[in-house]
Amino acid sequence: MVEQKNDFTEWYLQTVQKAELMSYSPVRGSMIFRPDGFEIWEHIQEEFNKYLRSEDIRNAYFPMLIPKHFFMKEADHIEGFAPELPWVTEVGDEKLEEPLALRPTSETMIGAAFSDWINSYRDLPYEINQWANVFRWEKKTLPFLRTSEFLWQEGHTAHIDEEDARRRTLNVLDEYTRLCEEFLAIPVYKGEKTPSERFAGAVDTYSIEAMMQDGKAVQAGTSHYMGTKFAEAFDITYLNKENKHVHAHTTSWGVSTRLIGSLIMTHGDEHGLVLPPTVAAHQVVLMPVGPWKKNPAIMEKLDEIYAELKKLGIRVRLDDSDNSPGYKFNEWELKGACVRIECGPRDLENGHVMLKVRDLADKEKVAFDDLIATIQTHLAEMTPRLLATAKARNKENEHFHINTLDELKAHIETCKKEDKPTGFVLIGWDGTDETEAKIKEETGFTTRNIPFDVPMEKTTDLITGEPAKHTLWIARAY
């Protein structure tokens, strides 16, 4: 397998295929989720559904096909998505009266439904979520991170006023931050998108940005305050307490299977996947070693351990294949198994096993009597440790003292010569689209977000040297 340091993208492509997370589809830009890959998404769904239930947000499902005239109602929305929309124009030999888009997102369809469902202030807030597939006809694709069809959740809510809608918008962003950091061990940068990077049709867009091991950014989640734009376009009105019909304020928010790609690029190593136990399909792998077939007691002991772990809800596998121990070790490291347990004749005789945690260097001897508790401890400690490791790496690749375009270009050249990540750069920005475009044109860096917690105030614009209106993160991105 290609080494990370030699070609990070190729390492990633080989890893997701060799670890059996995905396969390529015959349709350009789309992919097949294999069971180990889809299970990661299932665990993310389970975790996020806990939040939804705690907030009384219900799951629903809406049609994948959206009539063209729905898009025409909100000009910014159709303009933002037009280049990426696939259309259905005929069925069999029959031309459709109206083209139907494969949904890129469901604001328009849900807006039309909200118009029917919401009548009074007593109906608000109206908050739903759907788990669905969406389509955006990407020209350049990368499995999990950017594909023409992908999976996500999209929440849509309607509120009495701006204050309540903005509260939901930022509350969801906080939950996305928790989901990434505490559940997936991916540290993120939370902030507001620049106007040119806003979601099509939104008043304000907020994001969490993740830094991969190669220093590039991934937009890990977004939450949008839509104001009354969609309410006006789709006639989402309610009778308020003063007996007047007024427009609702709406929000939308989503995370996608892009989180799986971020997970792999944040934690993986030269041997393959490193997955937190929260989402790993294989939390514990048991394997007999040595001449175990001549000693049935080894398998009897492993079967006993397997049953006990299974009873505790731990995702455990027993590898009794005929492959050599070395092959098995490599295979399960590649697949990101969190804990490996080896037991051979001598181990059985001495009343212990050898235990290896995926992200730790050394093996340890563990007595049979202590094994279950030890495994539980390791599984509990691994996710916070992975987060701490990723945070420390991020700190090494944050750059605060680049204040001019020439300094940014020099930084890029130095990183190229020294084979280092360019990372996240904190800059001053005058707030204009022109300077933002100039940065991208000259360096390939894009604005990530205006951070809520500014680590250092930048006073001058990177391009013009004029006073800065904002401090923001920039980076090269996937």
GROMACS .gro file of C-alpha atoms in nm:
model
  478
    1MET     CA    1   0.000   0.000   0.000
    2VAL     CA    2   0.119   0.353  -0.077
    3GLU     CA    3   0.259   0.535   0.226
    4GLN     CA    4   0.066   0.834   0.360
    5LYS     CA    5   0.365   1.067   0.339
    6ASN     CA    6   0.427   0.984  -0.027
    7ASP     CA    7   0.073   1.027  -0.160
    8PHE     CA    8  -0.198   1.090   0.098
    9THR     CA    9  -0.488   1.078  -0.147
   10GLU     CA   10  -0.372   0.751  -0.302
   11TRP     CA   11  -0.320   0.607   0.048
   12TYR     CA   12  -0.680   0.704   0.124
   13LEU     CA   13  -0.817   0.550  -0.196
   14GLN     CA   14  -0.633   0.224  -0.137
   15THR     CA   15  -0.735   0.211   0.229
   16VAL     CA   16  -1.109   0.253   0.177
   17GLN     CA   17  -1.106  -0.023  -0.083
   18LYS     CA   18  -0.870  -0.270   0.085
   19ALA     CA   19  -1.051  -0.226   0.418
   20GLU     CA   20  -1.373  -0.314   0.231
   21LEU     CA   21  -1.559   0.006   0.319
   22MET     CA   22  -1.670   0.074  -0.039
   23SER     CA   23  -1.658  -0.033  -0.402
   24TYR     CA   24  -1.695   0.174  -0.714
   25SER     CA   25  -2.031   0.179  -0.890
   26PRO     CA   26  -2.079   0.151  -1.269
   27VAL     CA   27  -2.236   0.501  -1.252
   28ARG     CA   28  -1.982   0.780  -1.274
   29GLY     CA   29  -1.912   0.951  -0.945
   30SER     CA   30  -2.116   0.715  -0.728
   31MET     CA   31  -2.010   0.436  -0.495
   32ILE     CA   32  -2.134   0.125  -0.316
   33PHE     CA   33  -2.128   0.121   0.064
   34ARG     CA   34  -2.002  -0.217   0.177
   35PRO     CA   35  -2.125  -0.343   0.518
   36ASP     CA   36  -1.822  -0.223   0.719
   37GLY     CA   37  -1.855   0.123   0.564
   38PHE     CA   38  -2.230   0.145   0.605
   39GLU     CA   39  -2.209   0.031   0.966
   40ILE     CA   40  -2.004   0.341   1.050
   41TRP     CA   41  -2.290   0.551   0.912
   42GLU     CA   42  -2.543   0.348   1.110
   43HIS     CA   43  -2.361   0.426   1.436
   44ILE     CA   44  -2.353   0.797   1.345
   45GLN     CA   45  -2.727   0.780   1.275
   46GLU     CA   46  -2.793   0.611   1.608
   47GLU     CA   47  -2.598   0.877   1.796
   48PHE     CA   48  -2.757   1.173   1.620
   49ASN     CA   49  -3.105   1.025   1.659
   50LYS     CA   50  -3.050   1.045   2.036
   51TYR     CA   51  -3.015   1.421   2.002
   52LEU     CA   52  -3.323   1.444   1.781
   53ARG     CA   53  -3.533   1.251   2.030
   54SER     CA   54  -3.407   1.462   2.320
   55GLU     CA   55  -3.520   1.774   2.132
   56ASP     CA   56  -3.854   1.624   2.018
   57ILE     CA   57  -3.752   1.646   1.652
   58ARG     CA   58  -3.926   1.375   1.450
   59ASN     CA   59  -3.786   1.180   1.155
   60ALA     CA   60  -3.982   1.188   0.829
   61TYR     CA   61  -3.920   1.109   0.463
   62PHE     CA   62  -3.988   1.313   0.148
   63PRO     CA   63  -3.986   1.219  -0.223
   64MET     CA   64  -3.658   1.216  -0.412
   65LEU     CA   65  -3.809   1.378  -0.725
   66ILE     CA   66  -3.879   1.751  -0.706
   67PRO     CA   67  -4.084   1.945  -0.968
   68LYS     CA   68  -3.887   2.210  -1.154
   69HIS     CA   69  -4.127   2.491  -1.063
   70PHE     CA   70  -4.048   2.437  -0.694
   71PHE     CA   71  -3.690   2.542  -0.760
   72MET     CA   72  -3.795   2.847  -0.959
   73LYS     CA   73  -3.970   2.994  -0.654
   74GLU     CA   74  -3.645   3.083  -0.475
   75ALA     CA   75  -3.400   3.246  -0.719
   76ASP     CA   76  -3.082   3.214  -0.510
   77HIS     CA   77  -3.158   2.847  -0.445
   78ILE     CA   78  -3.195   2.746  -0.811
   79GLU     CA   79  -2.893   2.955  -0.907
   80GLY     CA   80  -2.679   2.787  -0.642
   81PHE     CA   81  -2.772   2.433  -0.741
   82ALA     CA   82  -2.839   2.462  -1.116
   83PRO     CA   83  -2.496   2.337  -1.233
   84GLU     CA   84  -2.523   2.020  -1.020
   85LEU     CA   85  -2.884   1.915  -1.081
   86PRO     CA   86  -2.964   1.589  -1.265
   87TRP     CA   87  -3.310   1.596  -1.426
   88VAL     CA   88  -3.568   1.330  -1.512
   89THR     CA   89  -3.740   1.439  -1.835
   90GLU     CA   90  -3.909   1.124  -1.966
   91VAL     CA   91  -4.048   0.789  -1.856
   92GLY     CA   92  -4.031   0.516  -2.119
   93ASP     CA   93  -4.132   0.686  -2.445
   94GLU     CA   94  -4.336   0.954  -2.270
   95LYS     CA   95  -4.199   1.306  -2.218
   96LEU     CA   96  -4.289   1.447  -1.878
   97GLU     CA   97  -4.495   1.764  -1.872
   98GLU     CA   98  -4.254   1.908  -1.619
   99PRO     CA   99  -3.891   1.803  -1.554
  100LEU     CA  100  -3.824   1.651  -1.214
  101ALA     CA  101  -3.494   1.709  -1.034
  102LEU     CA  102  -3.318   1.446  -0.827
  103ARG     CA  103  -3.303   1.629  -0.495
  104PRO     CA  104  -2.981   1.813  -0.412
  105THR     CA  105  -3.151   1.902  -0.081
  106SER     CA  106  -3.516   1.922   0.024
  107GLU     CA  107  -3.583   2.287   0.118
  108THR     CA  108  -3.832   2.331  -0.166
  109MET     CA  109  -4.024   2.007  -0.115
  110ILE     CA  110  -4.041   2.054   0.261
  111GLY     CA  111  -4.128   2.422   0.223
  112ALA     CA  112  -4.432   2.325   0.017
  113ALA     CA  113  -4.534   2.071   0.284
  114PHE     CA  114  -4.484   2.321   0.569
  115SER     CA  115  -4.715   2.560   0.385
  116ASP     CA  116  -4.995   2.302   0.418
  117TRP     CA  117  -4.914   2.185   0.769
  118ILE     CA  118  -4.851   2.511   0.952
  119ASN     CA  119  -5.151   2.735   1.025
  120SER     CA  120  -5.123   2.878   1.375
  121TYR     CA  121  -4.856   2.988   1.623
  122ARG     CA  122  -4.961   2.678   1.816
  123ASP     CA  123  -4.808   2.465   1.536
  124LEU     CA  124  -4.463   2.619   1.594
  125PRO     CA  125  -4.188   2.534   1.622
  126TYR     CA  126  -4.237   2.263   1.358
  127GLU     CA  127  -3.918   2.055   1.347
  128ILE     CA  128  -3.841   1.746   1.140
  129ASN     CA  129  -3.542   1.557   1.008
  130GLN     CA  130  -3.492   1.309   0.727
  131TRP     CA  131  -3.219   1.056   0.654
  132ALA     CA  132  -3.189   1.041   0.278
  133ASN     CA  133  -2.974   1.026  -0.034
  134VAL     CA  134  -2.912   1.341  -0.238
  135PHE     CA  135  -2.756   1.413  -0.576
  136ARG     CA  136  -2.506   1.674  -0.688
  137TRP     CA  137  -2.340   1.596  -1.018
  138GLU     CA  138  -1.978   1.644  -0.915
  139LYS     CA  139  -1.707   1.667  -1.181
  140LYS     CA  140  -1.427   1.560  -0.946
  141THR     CA  141  -1.510   1.286  -0.695
  142LEU     CA  142  -1.347   1.115  -0.397
  143PRO     CA  143  -1.518   0.827  -0.210
  144PHE     CA  144  -1.719   0.940   0.094
  145LEU     CA  145  -1.588   1.296   0.069
  146ARG     CA  146  -1.734   1.404  -0.265
  147THR     CA  147  -1.962   1.185  -0.476
  148SER     CA  148  -2.251   1.250  -0.713
  149GLU     CA  149  -2.487   1.065  -0.480
  150PHE     CA  150  -2.433   1.067  -0.106
  151LEU     CA  151  -2.618   0.998   0.217
  152TRP     CA  152  -2.698   1.256   0.482
  153GLN     CA  153  -2.943   1.384   0.735
  154GLU     CA  154  -3.120   1.711   0.672
  155GLY     CA  155  -3.314   1.888   0.941
  156HIS     CA  156  -3.578   2.148   0.855
  157THR     CA  157  -3.755   2.365   1.106
  158ALA     CA  158  -4.003   2.655   1.114
  159HIS     CA  159  -4.025   2.903   1.402
  160ILE     CA  160  -4.229   3.195   1.531
  161ASP     CA  161  -3.944   3.445   1.512
  162GLU     CA  162  -3.579   3.500   1.427
  163GLU     CA  163  -3.461   3.453   1.784
  164ASP     CA  164  -3.605   3.102   1.812
  165ALA     CA  165  -3.485   3.003   1.464
  166ARG     CA  166  -3.131   3.123   1.534
  167ARG     CA  167  -3.134   2.939   1.866
  168ARG     CA  168  -3.207   2.613   1.683
  169THR     CA  169  -2.947   2.690   1.414
  170LEU     CA  170  -2.667   2.732   1.668
  171ASN     CA  171  -2.791   2.457   1.898
  172VAL     CA  172  -2.757   2.208   1.611
  173LEU     CA  173  -2.409   2.340   1.532
  174ASP     CA  174  -2.311   2.272   1.894
  175GLU     CA  175  -2.447   1.917   1.861
  176TYR     CA  176  -2.249   1.864   1.541
  177THR     CA  177  -1.939   1.977   1.730
  178ARG     CA  178  -2.009   1.728   2.008
  179LEU     CA  179  -2.082   1.451   1.756
  180CYS     CA  180  -1.750   1.508   1.580
  181GLU     CA  181  -1.530   1.561   1.882
  182GLU     CA  182  -1.670   1.336   2.154
  183PHE     CA  183  -1.812   1.059   1.933
  184LEU     CA  184  -1.581   1.055   1.629
  185ALA     CA  185  -1.270   1.209   1.790
  186ILE     CA  186  -1.246   1.466   1.508
  187PRO     CA  187  -1.155   1.815   1.638
  188VAL     CA  188  -1.338   2.092   1.453
  189TYR     CA  189  -1.329   2.468   1.404
  190LYS     CA  190  -1.670   2.630   1.458
  191GLY     CA  191  -1.771   2.955   1.292
  192GLU     CA  192  -1.969   3.148   1.031
  193LYS     CA  193  -1.927   3.112   0.655
  194THR     CA  194  -1.848   3.414   0.441
  195PRO     CA  195  -2.133   3.546   0.220
  196SER     CA  196  -1.990   3.380  -0.093
  197GLU     CA  197  -1.977   3.044   0.089
  198ARG     CA  198  -2.331   3.057   0.228
  199PHE     CA  199  -2.581   2.786   0.145
  200ALA     CA  200  -2.789   2.882  -0.158
  201GLY     CA  201  -3.080   3.090  -0.028
  202ALA     CA  202  -2.962   3.118   0.335
  203VAL     CA  203  -2.935   3.439   0.535
  204ASP     CA  204  -2.644   3.299   0.741
  205THR     CA  205  -2.453   2.972   0.723
  206TYR     CA  206  -2.247   2.830   1.009
  207SER     CA  207  -2.001   2.543   0.979
  208ILE     CA  208  -1.765   2.311   1.155
  209GLU     CA  209  -1.439   2.257   0.968
  210ALA     CA  210  -1.206   1.961   1.021
  211MET     CA  211  -0.834   1.943   0.943
  212MET     CA  212  -0.710   1.621   0.787
  213GLN     CA  213  -0.362   1.478   0.848
  214ASP     CA  214  -0.238   1.631   0.523
  215GLY     CA  215  -0.348   1.974   0.643
  216LYS     CA  216  -0.645   2.006   0.407
  217ALA     CA  217  -0.990   2.104   0.528
  218VAL     CA  218  -1.319   1.919   0.515
  219GLN     CA  219  -1.647   2.098   0.582
  220ALA     CA  220  -1.784   1.852   0.836
  221GLY     CA  221  -2.129   2.000   0.895
  222THR     CA  222  -2.339   2.310   0.829
  223SER     CA  223  -2.638   2.480   0.989
  224HIS     CA  224  -2.832   2.755   0.813
  225TYR     CA  225  -3.061   3.034   0.927
  226MET     CA  226  -3.292   3.085   0.629
  227GLY     CA  227  -3.481   3.391   0.757
  228THR     CA  228  -3.821   3.420   0.589
  229LYS     CA  229  -3.691   3.368   0.233
  230PHE     CA  230  -3.837   3.021   0.185
  231ALA     CA  231  -4.145   3.107   0.388
  232GLU     CA  232  -4.217   3.392   0.149
  233ALA     CA  233  -4.147   3.177  -0.158
  234PHE     CA  234  -4.366   2.888  -0.039
  235ASP     CA  235  -4.625   3.082   0.163
  236ILE     CA  236  -4.534   2.936   0.501
  237THR     CA  237  -4.750   3.162   0.716
  238TYR     CA  238  -4.920   3.128   1.052
  239LEU     CA  239  -5.184   3.314   1.246
  240ASN     CA  240  -5.006   3.483   1.538
  241LYS     CA  241  -5.145   3.578   1.879
  242GLU     CA  242  -5.253   3.917   1.739
  243ASN     CA  243  -5.467   3.731   1.483
  244LYS     CA  244  -5.242   3.834   1.191
  245HIS     CA  245  -5.092   3.610   0.923
  246VAL     CA  246  -4.711   3.635   0.931
  247HIS     CA  247  -4.424   3.438   0.775
  248ALA     CA  248  -4.239   3.175   0.974
  249HIS     CA  249  -3.860   3.181   1.013
  250THR     CA  250  -3.695   2.861   0.890
  251THR     CA  251  -3.368   2.673   0.934
  252SER     CA  252  -3.198   2.378   0.772
  253TRP     CA  253  -2.892   2.179   0.874
  254GLY     CA  254  -2.706   1.863   0.776
  255VAL     CA  255  -2.411   1.629   0.808
  256SER     CA  256  -2.331   1.363   0.551
  257THR     CA  257  -2.128   1.050   0.487
  258ARG     CA  258  -1.843   1.296   0.434
  259LEU     CA  259  -1.790   1.234   0.806
  260ILE     CA  260  -1.670   0.882   0.721
  261GLY     CA  261  -1.401   1.019   0.492
  262SER     CA  262  -1.302   1.273   0.759
  263LEU     CA  263  -1.280   0.994   1.017
  264ILE     CA  264  -1.042   0.792   0.800
  265MET     CA  265  -0.822   1.089   0.706
  266THR     CA  266  -0.805   1.212   1.065
  267HIS     CA  267  -0.702   0.889   1.236
  268GLY     CA  268  -0.569   0.643   0.976
  269ASP     CA  269  -0.203   0.536   0.962
  270GLU     CA  270   0.034   0.346   0.736
  271HIS     CA  271  -0.131   0.017   0.833
  272GLY     CA  272  -0.484   0.130   0.743
  273LEU     CA  273  -0.789   0.238   0.941
  274VAL     CA  274  -0.777   0.359   1.299
  275LEU     CA  275  -1.136   0.389   1.417
  276PRO     CA  276  -1.277   0.499   1.752
  277PRO     CA  277  -1.472   0.218   1.923
  278THR     CA  278  -1.787   0.433   1.901
  279VAL     CA  279  -1.821   0.352   1.529
  280ALA     CA  280  -1.583   0.063   1.457
  281ALA     CA  281  -1.756  -0.242   1.311
  282HIS     CA  282  -1.492  -0.457   1.484
  283GLN     CA  283  -1.429  -0.342   1.840
  284VAL     CA  284  -1.259  -0.664   1.949
  285VAL     CA  285  -1.109  -0.945   1.742
  286LEU     CA  286  -1.021  -1.278   1.902
  287MET     CA  287  -0.774  -1.506   1.730
  288PRO     CA  288  -0.613  -1.838   1.814
  289VAL     CA  289  -0.239  -1.854   1.740
  290GLY     CA  290   0.025  -2.126   1.729
  291PRO     CA  291  -0.079  -2.490   1.678
  292TRP     CA  292  -0.426  -2.416   1.810
  293LYS     CA  293  -0.605  -2.680   1.604
  294LYS     CA  294  -0.427  -2.948   1.804
  295ASN     CA  295  -0.553  -2.794   2.126
  296PRO     CA  296  -0.936  -2.765   2.130
  297ALA     CA  297  -0.922  -2.597   2.472
  298ILE     CA  298  -0.795  -2.276   2.305
  299MET     CA  299  -1.108  -2.238   2.094
  300GLU     CA  300  -1.324  -2.335   2.390
  301LYS     CA  301  -1.171  -2.047   2.589
  302LEU     CA  302  -1.207  -1.801   2.304
  303ASP     CA  303  -1.569  -1.908   2.250
  304GLU     CA  304  -1.631  -1.839   2.619
  305ILE     CA  305  -1.472  -1.492   2.593
  306TYR     CA  306  -1.665  -1.424   2.271
  307ALA     CA  307  -1.998  -1.506   2.436
  308GLU     CA  308  -1.923  -1.285   2.734
  309LEU     CA  309  -1.824  -0.986   2.519
  310LYS     CA  310  -2.124  -1.035   2.291
  311LYS     CA  311  -2.353  -1.036   2.595
  312LEU     CA  312  -2.211  -0.697   2.697
  313GLY     CA  313  -2.298  -0.552   2.356
  314ILE     CA  314  -1.937  -0.534   2.240
  315ARG     CA  315  -1.890  -0.583   1.864
  316VAL     CA  316  -1.661  -0.886   1.866
  317ARG     CA  317  -1.528  -1.111   1.589
  318LEU     CA  318  -1.361  -1.452   1.620
  319ASP     CA  319  -1.108  -1.516   1.345
  320ASP     CA  320  -1.054  -1.892   1.324
  321SER     CA  321  -0.951  -1.882   0.958
  322ASP     CA  322  -0.653  -2.080   0.828
  323ASN     CA  323  -0.457  -1.764   0.746
  324SER     CA  324  -0.122  -1.716   0.918
  325PRO     CA  325  -0.110  -1.502   1.235
  326GLY     CA  326   0.090  -1.235   1.049
  327TYR     CA  327  -0.173  -1.215   0.776
  328LYS     CA  328  -0.451  -1.189   1.034
  329PHE     CA  329  -0.269  -0.916   1.228
  330ASN     CA  330  -0.224  -0.709   0.912
  331GLU     CA  331  -0.582  -0.764   0.795
  332TRP     CA  332  -0.742  -0.657   1.121
  333GLU     CA  333  -0.512  -0.357   1.155
  334LEU     CA  334  -0.611  -0.256   0.802
  335LYS     CA  335  -0.980  -0.287   0.895
  336GLY     CA  336  -0.932  -0.079   1.210
  337ALA     CA  337  -1.019  -0.339   1.474
  338CYS     CA  338  -0.980  -0.155   1.806
  339VAL     CA  339  -0.851  -0.440   2.024
  340ARG     CA  340  -0.685  -0.765   1.918
  341ILE     CA  341  -0.671  -1.066   2.152
  342GLU     CA  342  -0.426  -1.350   2.080
  343CYS     CA  343  -0.435  -1.684   2.256
  344GLY     CA  344  -0.205  -1.979   2.192
  345PRO     CA  345  -0.112  -2.299   2.381
  346ARG     CA  346   0.140  -2.125   2.609
  347ASP     CA  347  -0.099  -1.840   2.681
  348LEU     CA  348  -0.371  -2.086   2.777
  349GLU     CA  349  -0.132  -2.278   3.000
  350ASN     CA  350  -0.025  -1.957   3.180
  351GLY     CA  351  -0.380  -1.823   3.217
  352HIS     CA  352  -0.348  -1.510   3.007
  353VAL     CA  353  -0.384  -1.366   2.657
  354MET     CA  354  -0.182  -1.111   2.460
  355LEU     CA  355  -0.375  -0.788   2.399
  356LYS     CA  356  -0.296  -0.520   2.137
  357VAL     CA  357  -0.481  -0.187   2.111
  358ARG     CA  358  -0.487  -0.048   1.756
  359ASP     CA  359  -0.342   0.296   1.831
  360LEU     CA  360  -0.086   0.185   2.094
  361ALA     CA  361   0.255   0.044   2.008
  362ASP     CA  362   0.299  -0.235   2.262
  363LYS     CA  363   0.120  -0.559   2.340
  364GLU     CA  364   0.033  -0.647   2.697
  365LYS     CA  365  -0.029  -0.969   2.889
  366VAL     CA  366  -0.372  -0.981   3.051
  367ALA     CA  367  -0.491  -1.255   3.285
  368PHE     CA  368  -0.816  -1.426   3.191
  369ASP     CA  369  -0.979  -1.299   3.512
  370ASP     CA  370  -0.898  -0.938   3.424
  371LEU     CA  371  -0.964  -0.954   3.051
  372ILE     CA  372  -1.322  -0.826   3.022
  373ALA     CA  373  -1.258  -0.529   3.251
  374THR     CA  374  -0.934  -0.449   3.069
  375ILE     CA  375  -1.106  -0.456   2.730
  376GLN     CA  376  -1.382  -0.226   2.857
  377THR     CA  377  -1.124   0.018   2.993
  378HIS     CA  378  -0.933   0.026   2.665
  379LEU     CA  379  -1.250   0.082   2.462
  380ALA     CA  380  -1.351   0.367   2.694
  381GLU     CA  381  -1.010   0.534   2.678
  382MET     CA  382  -0.942   0.505   2.306
  383THR     CA  383  -1.180   0.770   2.167
  384PRO     CA  384  -1.064   1.053   2.401
  385ARG     CA  385  -0.702   0.957   2.328
  386LEU     CA  386  -0.759   0.975   1.951
  387LEU     CA  387  -0.919   1.319   1.996
  388ALA     CA  388  -0.622   1.442   2.202
  389THR     CA  389  -0.378   1.312   1.938
  390ALA     CA  390  -0.570   1.482   1.656
  391LYS     CA  391  -0.595   1.810   1.849
  392ALA     CA  392  -0.219   1.811   1.912
  393ARG     CA  393  -0.152   1.750   1.542
  394ASN     CA  394  -0.389   2.030   1.445
  395LYS     CA  395  -0.207   2.273   1.675
  396GLU     CA  396   0.118   2.196   1.493
  397ASN     CA  397  -0.048   2.290   1.163
  398GLU     CA  398  -0.220   2.615   1.266
  399HIS     CA  399  -0.045   2.930   1.143
  400PHE     CA  400  -0.112   3.270   1.300
  401HIS     CA  401   0.166   3.497   1.175
  402ILE     CA  402   0.102   3.516   0.802
  403ASN     CA  403  -0.019   3.867   0.722
  404THR     CA  404   0.040   3.924   0.350
  405LEU     CA  405  -0.014   3.737   0.025
  406ASP     CA  406   0.363   3.713  -0.028
  407GLU     CA  407   0.403   3.557   0.316
  408LEU     CA  408   0.129   3.305   0.235
  409LYS     CA  409   0.298   3.212  -0.093
  410ALA     CA  410   0.633   3.175   0.087
  411HIS     CA  411   0.463   2.951   0.345
  412ILE     CA  412   0.323   2.732   0.067
  413GLU     CA  413   0.665   2.702  -0.099
  414THR     CA  414   0.836   2.617   0.230
  415CYS     CA  415   0.581   2.347   0.307
  416LYS     CA  416   0.628   2.203  -0.042
  417LYS     CA  417   1.008   2.190  -0.006
  418GLU     CA  418   0.993   2.042   0.343
  419ASP     CA  419   0.703   1.808   0.257
  420LYS     CA  420   0.484   1.951   0.533
  421PRO     CA  421   0.109   2.021   0.540
  422THR     CA  422   0.011   2.381   0.464
  423GLY     CA  423  -0.255   2.352   0.734
  424PHE     CA  424  -0.499   2.620   0.849
  425VAL     CA  425  -0.389   2.983   0.823
  426LEU     CA  426  -0.554   3.261   1.026
  427ILE     CA  427  -0.580   3.585   0.828
  428GLY     CA  428  -0.738   3.928   0.829
  429TRP     CA  429  -1.009   3.993   0.570
  430ASP     CA  430  -1.169   4.317   0.458
  431GLY     CA  431  -1.504   4.147   0.396
  432THR     CA  432  -1.509   4.183   0.016
  433ASP     CA  433  -1.572   3.909  -0.240
  434GLU     CA  434  -1.281   4.046  -0.448
  435THR     CA  435  -1.011   3.976  -0.190
  436GLU     CA  436  -1.162   3.637  -0.109
  437ALA     CA  437  -1.153   3.543  -0.479
  438LYS     CA  438  -0.796   3.673  -0.511
  439ILE     CA  439  -0.675   3.441  -0.233
  440LYS     CA  440  -0.826   3.138  -0.407
  441GLU     CA  441  -0.696   3.242  -0.750
  442GLU     CA  442  -0.341   3.306  -0.630
  443THR     CA  443  -0.296   3.020  -0.380
  444GLY     CA  444  -0.576   2.762  -0.405
  445PHE     CA  445  -0.672   2.840  -0.044
  446THR     CA  446  -1.041   2.893   0.032
  447THR     CA  447  -1.206   3.062   0.326
  448ARG     CA  448  -1.324   2.806   0.582
  449ASN     CA  449  -1.509   3.018   0.838
  450ILE     CA  450  -1.501   3.322   1.067
  451PRO     CA  451  -1.429   3.149   1.398
  452PHE     CA  452  -1.650   3.204   1.701
  453ASP     CA  453  -1.347   3.167   1.928
  454VAL     CA  454  -1.082   3.380   1.760
  455PRO     CA  455  -0.736   3.262   1.872
  456MET     CA  456  -0.581   3.592   1.759
  457GLU     CA  457  -0.733   3.910   1.615
  458LYS     CA  458  -0.592   3.999   1.272
  459THR     CA  459  -0.604   4.371   1.197
  460THR     CA  460  -0.509   4.398   0.828
  461ASP     CA  461  -0.645   4.238   0.513
  462LEU     CA  462  -0.415   3.973   0.363
  463ILE     CA  463  -0.447   4.111   0.009
  464THR     CA  464  -0.487   4.490   0.041
  465GLY     CA  465  -0.320   4.567   0.372
  466GLU     CA  466  -0.627   4.774   0.459
  467PRO     CA  467  -0.801   4.739   0.797
  468ALA     CA  468  -0.960   4.396   0.840
  469LYS     CA  469  -1.329   4.357   0.922
  470HIS     CA  470  -1.298   3.988   1.008
  471THR     CA  471  -1.047   3.730   1.122
  472LEU     CA  472  -1.094   3.399   0.940
  473TRP     CA  473  -0.944   3.060   0.872
  474ILE     CA  474  -0.828   2.970   0.522
  475ALA     CA  475  -0.696   2.637   0.393
  476ARG     CA  476  -0.682   2.411   0.093
  477ALA     CA  477  -0.984   2.185   0.102
  478TYR     CA  478  -1.128   1.858  -0.022
   0.00000   0.00000   0.00000
